[in-house]
Short mmCIF file of C-alpha atoms in Angstrom, two decimals:
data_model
loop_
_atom_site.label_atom_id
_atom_site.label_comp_id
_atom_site.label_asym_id
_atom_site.label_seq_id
_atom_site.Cartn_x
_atom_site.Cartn_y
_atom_site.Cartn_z
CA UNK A 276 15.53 -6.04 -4.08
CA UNK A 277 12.58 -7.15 -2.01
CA UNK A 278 9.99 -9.06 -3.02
CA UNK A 279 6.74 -10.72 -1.79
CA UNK A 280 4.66 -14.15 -2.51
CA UNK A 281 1.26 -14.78 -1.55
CA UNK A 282 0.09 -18.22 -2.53
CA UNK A 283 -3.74 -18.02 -3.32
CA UNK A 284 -5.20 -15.33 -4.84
CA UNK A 285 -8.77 -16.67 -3.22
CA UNK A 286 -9.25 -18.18 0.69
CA UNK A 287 -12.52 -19.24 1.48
CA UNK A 288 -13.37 -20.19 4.69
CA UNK A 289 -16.87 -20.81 6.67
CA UNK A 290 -17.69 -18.20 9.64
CA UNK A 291 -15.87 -19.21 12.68
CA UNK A 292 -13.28 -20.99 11.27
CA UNK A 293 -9.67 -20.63 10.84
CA UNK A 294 -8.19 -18.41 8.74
CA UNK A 295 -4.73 -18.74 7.66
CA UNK A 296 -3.57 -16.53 4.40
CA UNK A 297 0.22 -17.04 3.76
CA UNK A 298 3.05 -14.51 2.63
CA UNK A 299 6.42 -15.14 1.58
CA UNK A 300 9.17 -13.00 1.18
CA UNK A 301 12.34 -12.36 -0.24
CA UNK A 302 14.90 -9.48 0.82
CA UNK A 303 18.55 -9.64 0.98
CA UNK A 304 18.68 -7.35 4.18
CA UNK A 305 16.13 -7.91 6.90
CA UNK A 306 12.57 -6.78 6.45
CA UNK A 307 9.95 -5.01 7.48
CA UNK A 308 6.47 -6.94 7.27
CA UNK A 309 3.53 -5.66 6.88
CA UNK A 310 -0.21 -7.02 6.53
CA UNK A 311 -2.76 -4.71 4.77
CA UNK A 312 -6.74 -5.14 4.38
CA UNK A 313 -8.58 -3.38 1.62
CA UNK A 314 -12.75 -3.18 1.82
CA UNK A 315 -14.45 -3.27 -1.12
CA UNK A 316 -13.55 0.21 -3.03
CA UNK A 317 -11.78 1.11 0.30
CA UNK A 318 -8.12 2.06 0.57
CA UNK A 319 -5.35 0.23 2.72
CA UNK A 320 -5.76 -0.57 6.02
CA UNK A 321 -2.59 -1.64 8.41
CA UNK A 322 -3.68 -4.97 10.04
CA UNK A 323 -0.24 -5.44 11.70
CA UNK A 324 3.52 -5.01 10.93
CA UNK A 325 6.50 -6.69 11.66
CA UNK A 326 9.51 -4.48 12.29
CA UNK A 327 12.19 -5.55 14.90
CA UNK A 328 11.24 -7.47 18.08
CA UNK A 329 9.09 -9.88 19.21
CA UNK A 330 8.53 -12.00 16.11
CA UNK A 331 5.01 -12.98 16.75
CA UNK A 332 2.78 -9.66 16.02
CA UNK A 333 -0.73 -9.16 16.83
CA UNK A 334 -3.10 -6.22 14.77
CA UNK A 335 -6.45 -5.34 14.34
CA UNK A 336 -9.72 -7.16 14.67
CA UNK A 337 -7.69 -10.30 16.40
CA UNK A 338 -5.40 -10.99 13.39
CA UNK A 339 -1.61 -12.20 13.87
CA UNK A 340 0.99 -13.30 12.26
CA UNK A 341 4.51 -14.47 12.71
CA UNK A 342 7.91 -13.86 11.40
CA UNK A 343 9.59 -17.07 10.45
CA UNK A 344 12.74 -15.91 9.24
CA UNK A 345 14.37 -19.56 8.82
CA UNK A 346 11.04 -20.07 6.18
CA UNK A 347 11.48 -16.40 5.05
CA UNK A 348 7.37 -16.26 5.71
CA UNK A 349 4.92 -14.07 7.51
CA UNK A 350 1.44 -16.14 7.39
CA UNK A 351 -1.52 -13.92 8.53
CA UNK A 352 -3.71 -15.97 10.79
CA UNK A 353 -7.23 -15.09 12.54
CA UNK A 354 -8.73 -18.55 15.00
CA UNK A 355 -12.46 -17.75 14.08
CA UNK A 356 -13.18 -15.77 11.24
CA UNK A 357 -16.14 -13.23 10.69
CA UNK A 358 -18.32 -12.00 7.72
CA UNK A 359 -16.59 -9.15 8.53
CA UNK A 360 -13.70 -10.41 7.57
CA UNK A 361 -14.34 -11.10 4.34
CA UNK A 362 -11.80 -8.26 1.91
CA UNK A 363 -8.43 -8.22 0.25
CA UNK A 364 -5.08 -8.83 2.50
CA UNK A 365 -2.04 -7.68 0.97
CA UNK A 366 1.36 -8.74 2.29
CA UNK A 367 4.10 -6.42 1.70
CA UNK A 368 7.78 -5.67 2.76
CA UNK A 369 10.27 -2.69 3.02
CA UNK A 370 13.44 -3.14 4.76
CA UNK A 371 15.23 -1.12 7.47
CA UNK A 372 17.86 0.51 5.44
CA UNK A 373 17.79 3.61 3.54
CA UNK A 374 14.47 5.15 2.26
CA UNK A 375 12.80 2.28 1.10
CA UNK A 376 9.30 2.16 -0.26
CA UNK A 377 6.59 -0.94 -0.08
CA UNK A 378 6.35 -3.79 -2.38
CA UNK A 379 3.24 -5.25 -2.19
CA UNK A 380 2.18 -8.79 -3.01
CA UNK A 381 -0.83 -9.65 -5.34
CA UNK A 382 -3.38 -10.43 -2.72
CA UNK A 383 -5.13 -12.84 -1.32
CA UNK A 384 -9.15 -12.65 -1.27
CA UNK A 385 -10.57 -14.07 1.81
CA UNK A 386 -14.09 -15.36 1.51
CA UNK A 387 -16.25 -15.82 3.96
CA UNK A 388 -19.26 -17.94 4.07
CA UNK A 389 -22.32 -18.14 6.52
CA UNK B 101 -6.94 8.99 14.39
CA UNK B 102 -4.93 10.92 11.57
CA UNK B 103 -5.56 10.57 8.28
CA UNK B 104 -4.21 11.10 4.90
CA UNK B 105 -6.75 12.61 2.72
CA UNK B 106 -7.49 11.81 -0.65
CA UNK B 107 -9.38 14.02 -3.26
CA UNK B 108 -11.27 13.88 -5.30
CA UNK B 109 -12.28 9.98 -4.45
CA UNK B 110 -13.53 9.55 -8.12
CA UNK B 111 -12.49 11.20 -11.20
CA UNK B 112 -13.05 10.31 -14.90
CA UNK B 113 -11.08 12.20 -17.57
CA UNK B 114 -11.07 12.14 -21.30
CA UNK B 115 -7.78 10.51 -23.03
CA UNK B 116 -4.76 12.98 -23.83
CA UNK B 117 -6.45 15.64 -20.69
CA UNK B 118 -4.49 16.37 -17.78
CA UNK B 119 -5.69 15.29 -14.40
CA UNK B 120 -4.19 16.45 -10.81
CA UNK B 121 -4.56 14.30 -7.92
CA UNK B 122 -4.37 15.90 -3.98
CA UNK B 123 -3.18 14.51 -1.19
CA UNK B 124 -3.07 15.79 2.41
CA UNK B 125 -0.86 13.63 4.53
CA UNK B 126 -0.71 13.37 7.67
CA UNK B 127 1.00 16.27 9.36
CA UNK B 128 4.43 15.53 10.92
CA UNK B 129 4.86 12.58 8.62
CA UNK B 130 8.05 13.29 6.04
CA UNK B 131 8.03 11.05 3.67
CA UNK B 132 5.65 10.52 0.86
CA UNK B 133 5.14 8.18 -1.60
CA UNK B 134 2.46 7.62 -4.39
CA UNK B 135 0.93 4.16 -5.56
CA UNK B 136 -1.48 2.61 -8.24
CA UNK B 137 -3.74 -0.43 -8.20
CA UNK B 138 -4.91 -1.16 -11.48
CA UNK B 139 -8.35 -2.62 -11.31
CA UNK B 140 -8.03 -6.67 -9.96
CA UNK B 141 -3.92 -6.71 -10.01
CA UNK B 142 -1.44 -5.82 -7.21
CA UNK B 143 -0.33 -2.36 -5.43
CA UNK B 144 2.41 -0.83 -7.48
CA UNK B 145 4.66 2.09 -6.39
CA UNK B 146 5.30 4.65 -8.46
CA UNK B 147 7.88 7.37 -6.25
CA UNK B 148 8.65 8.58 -3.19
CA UNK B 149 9.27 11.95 -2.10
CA UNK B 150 11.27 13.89 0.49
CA UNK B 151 12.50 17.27 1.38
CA UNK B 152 10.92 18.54 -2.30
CA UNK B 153 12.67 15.72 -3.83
CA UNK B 154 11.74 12.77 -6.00
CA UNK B 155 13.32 9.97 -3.89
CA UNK B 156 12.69 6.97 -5.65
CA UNK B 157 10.51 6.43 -8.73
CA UNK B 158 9.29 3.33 -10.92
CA UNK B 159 9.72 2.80 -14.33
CA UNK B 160 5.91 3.51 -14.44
CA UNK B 161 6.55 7.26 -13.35
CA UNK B 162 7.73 8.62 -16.70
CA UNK B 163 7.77 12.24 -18.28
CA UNK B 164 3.63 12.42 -18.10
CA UNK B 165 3.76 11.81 -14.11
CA UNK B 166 4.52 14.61 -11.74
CA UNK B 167 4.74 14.95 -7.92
CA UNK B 168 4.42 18.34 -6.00
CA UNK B 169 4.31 19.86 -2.97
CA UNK B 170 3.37 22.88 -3.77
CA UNK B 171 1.97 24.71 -0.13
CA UNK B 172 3.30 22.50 2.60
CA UNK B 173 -0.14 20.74 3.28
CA UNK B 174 -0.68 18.65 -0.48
CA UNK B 175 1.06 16.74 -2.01
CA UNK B 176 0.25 16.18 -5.66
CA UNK B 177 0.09 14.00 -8.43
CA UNK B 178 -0.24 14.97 -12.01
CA UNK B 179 -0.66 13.15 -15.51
CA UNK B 180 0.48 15.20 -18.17
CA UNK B 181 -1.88 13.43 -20.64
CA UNK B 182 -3.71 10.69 -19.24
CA UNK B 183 -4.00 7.46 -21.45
CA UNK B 184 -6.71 4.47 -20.98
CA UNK B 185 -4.07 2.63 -19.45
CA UNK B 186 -3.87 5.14 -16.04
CA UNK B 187 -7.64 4.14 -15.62
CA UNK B 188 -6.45 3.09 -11.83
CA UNK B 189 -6.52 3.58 -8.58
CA UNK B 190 -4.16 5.73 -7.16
CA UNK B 191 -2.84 5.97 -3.50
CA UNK B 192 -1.70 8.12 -1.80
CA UNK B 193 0.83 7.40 1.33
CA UNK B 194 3.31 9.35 4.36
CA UNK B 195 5.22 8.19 6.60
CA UNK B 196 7.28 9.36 9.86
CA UNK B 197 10.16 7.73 9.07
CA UNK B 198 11.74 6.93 6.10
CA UNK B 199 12.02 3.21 6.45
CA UNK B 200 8.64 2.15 7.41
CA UNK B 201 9.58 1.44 10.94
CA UNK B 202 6.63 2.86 12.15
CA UNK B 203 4.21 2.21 9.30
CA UNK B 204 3.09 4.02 6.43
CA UNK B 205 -0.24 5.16 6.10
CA UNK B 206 -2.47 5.12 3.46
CA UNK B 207 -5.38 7.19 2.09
CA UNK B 208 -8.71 5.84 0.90
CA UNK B 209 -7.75 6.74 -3.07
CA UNK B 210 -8.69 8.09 -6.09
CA UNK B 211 -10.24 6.12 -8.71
CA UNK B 212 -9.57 7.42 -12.07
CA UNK B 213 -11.35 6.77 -15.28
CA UNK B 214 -10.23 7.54 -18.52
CA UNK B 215 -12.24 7.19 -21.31
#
């Protein structure tokens, strides 16, 4: 079974700074990685995904992250971060065998101030 | 873009009433799959369909949750007899291919309310 680790459940940051929000994973096959954003009372939004491949991976609105399978992680990183920005990131992993569904982590709020 | 479509986006419902949520996925996608967020906590699945089939289900889909695809466009969920505790939001997601290779995608949800 697959499961996923986000440390943090709040990130703030200050507009134009980093903005690093970490994921870790466990599966006993290897995984698919994906990085979601949810707007306030918005649904899920794919920011990137890991599947095979190159293991850095960049997505929308100049997020990446990286597959570090030796550290079984997949930190979500942005270099300057926007108001914009500010929403819930879920990390979440499926795996590339069978029909497998998405287990989510429990979020990370990023907070962005002015 | 495509889109899966959610509707309604809000719906409140008296305790022990049924309540059907629709879902249009997206049109060549396969695979479907159903999901809850329960206000502040994490994104739970509940099942997966396929072919008319229940794929994969959670110990949260029990005998008062039901999936349907009743016209080849929707795909539905239904509470038999909603309780407080299905005061959630519920997603709605397809995919192409059955692993999540290339993605899954979500709709915007349905918030329900029971009271």
């Amino acid at each position: 079974a697959q499961s996923v680790t986000q440390l943090g459940s709040h990130v703030s940051v200050s507009e134009g700074a980093l903005v690093l929000l970490r994921c870790n994973y466990s599966s006993s096959v290897p995984p698919y990685l994906f990085w979601y954003v949810q707007y306030p009372n918005q649904g899920l939004q794919l920011l990137l995904k890991y599947t095979t491949g190159a293991t850095l991976v960049k997505g929308i609105n100049g997020f990446e992250a990286e597959f570090k399978k030796s550290e079984t992680s997949f930190h979500l990183t942005k270099p300057s971060a926007h108001m914009s920005d500010a929403a819930e990131y879920f990390c979440a992993v499926s795996t590339n065998t069978g029909f497998q569904k998405l287990v989510f982590g429990t979020g990370t709020r990023l907070l962005v101030s002015p | 873009e495509p889109e899966v479509t959610q509707t309604p986006s809000h719906q409140v419902t008296q305790m022990g009433q049924e309540v059907i949520l629709r879902c249009v996925p997206i049109s060549n996608h396969l695979y479907f799959y159903w999901y809850r967020q329960i206000l502040g906590q994490k994104v739970e699945f509940l099942v997966s369909f396929y072919n008319n089939e229940i794929s994969e289900k959670s110990e949260i889909f029990d005998d008062q949750f039901s999936v349907e695809r009743p016209d080849g466009s929707n795909f539905t969920l239904k509470i038999r007899s909603t309780k407080l505790e299905d005061s959630a939001m519920y997603f709605c997601a397809s995919s192409e291919n059955p692993t999540g290779h290339y993605g899954y995608t979500f709709g915007s949800g349905t918030r329900l309310t029971v009271v």
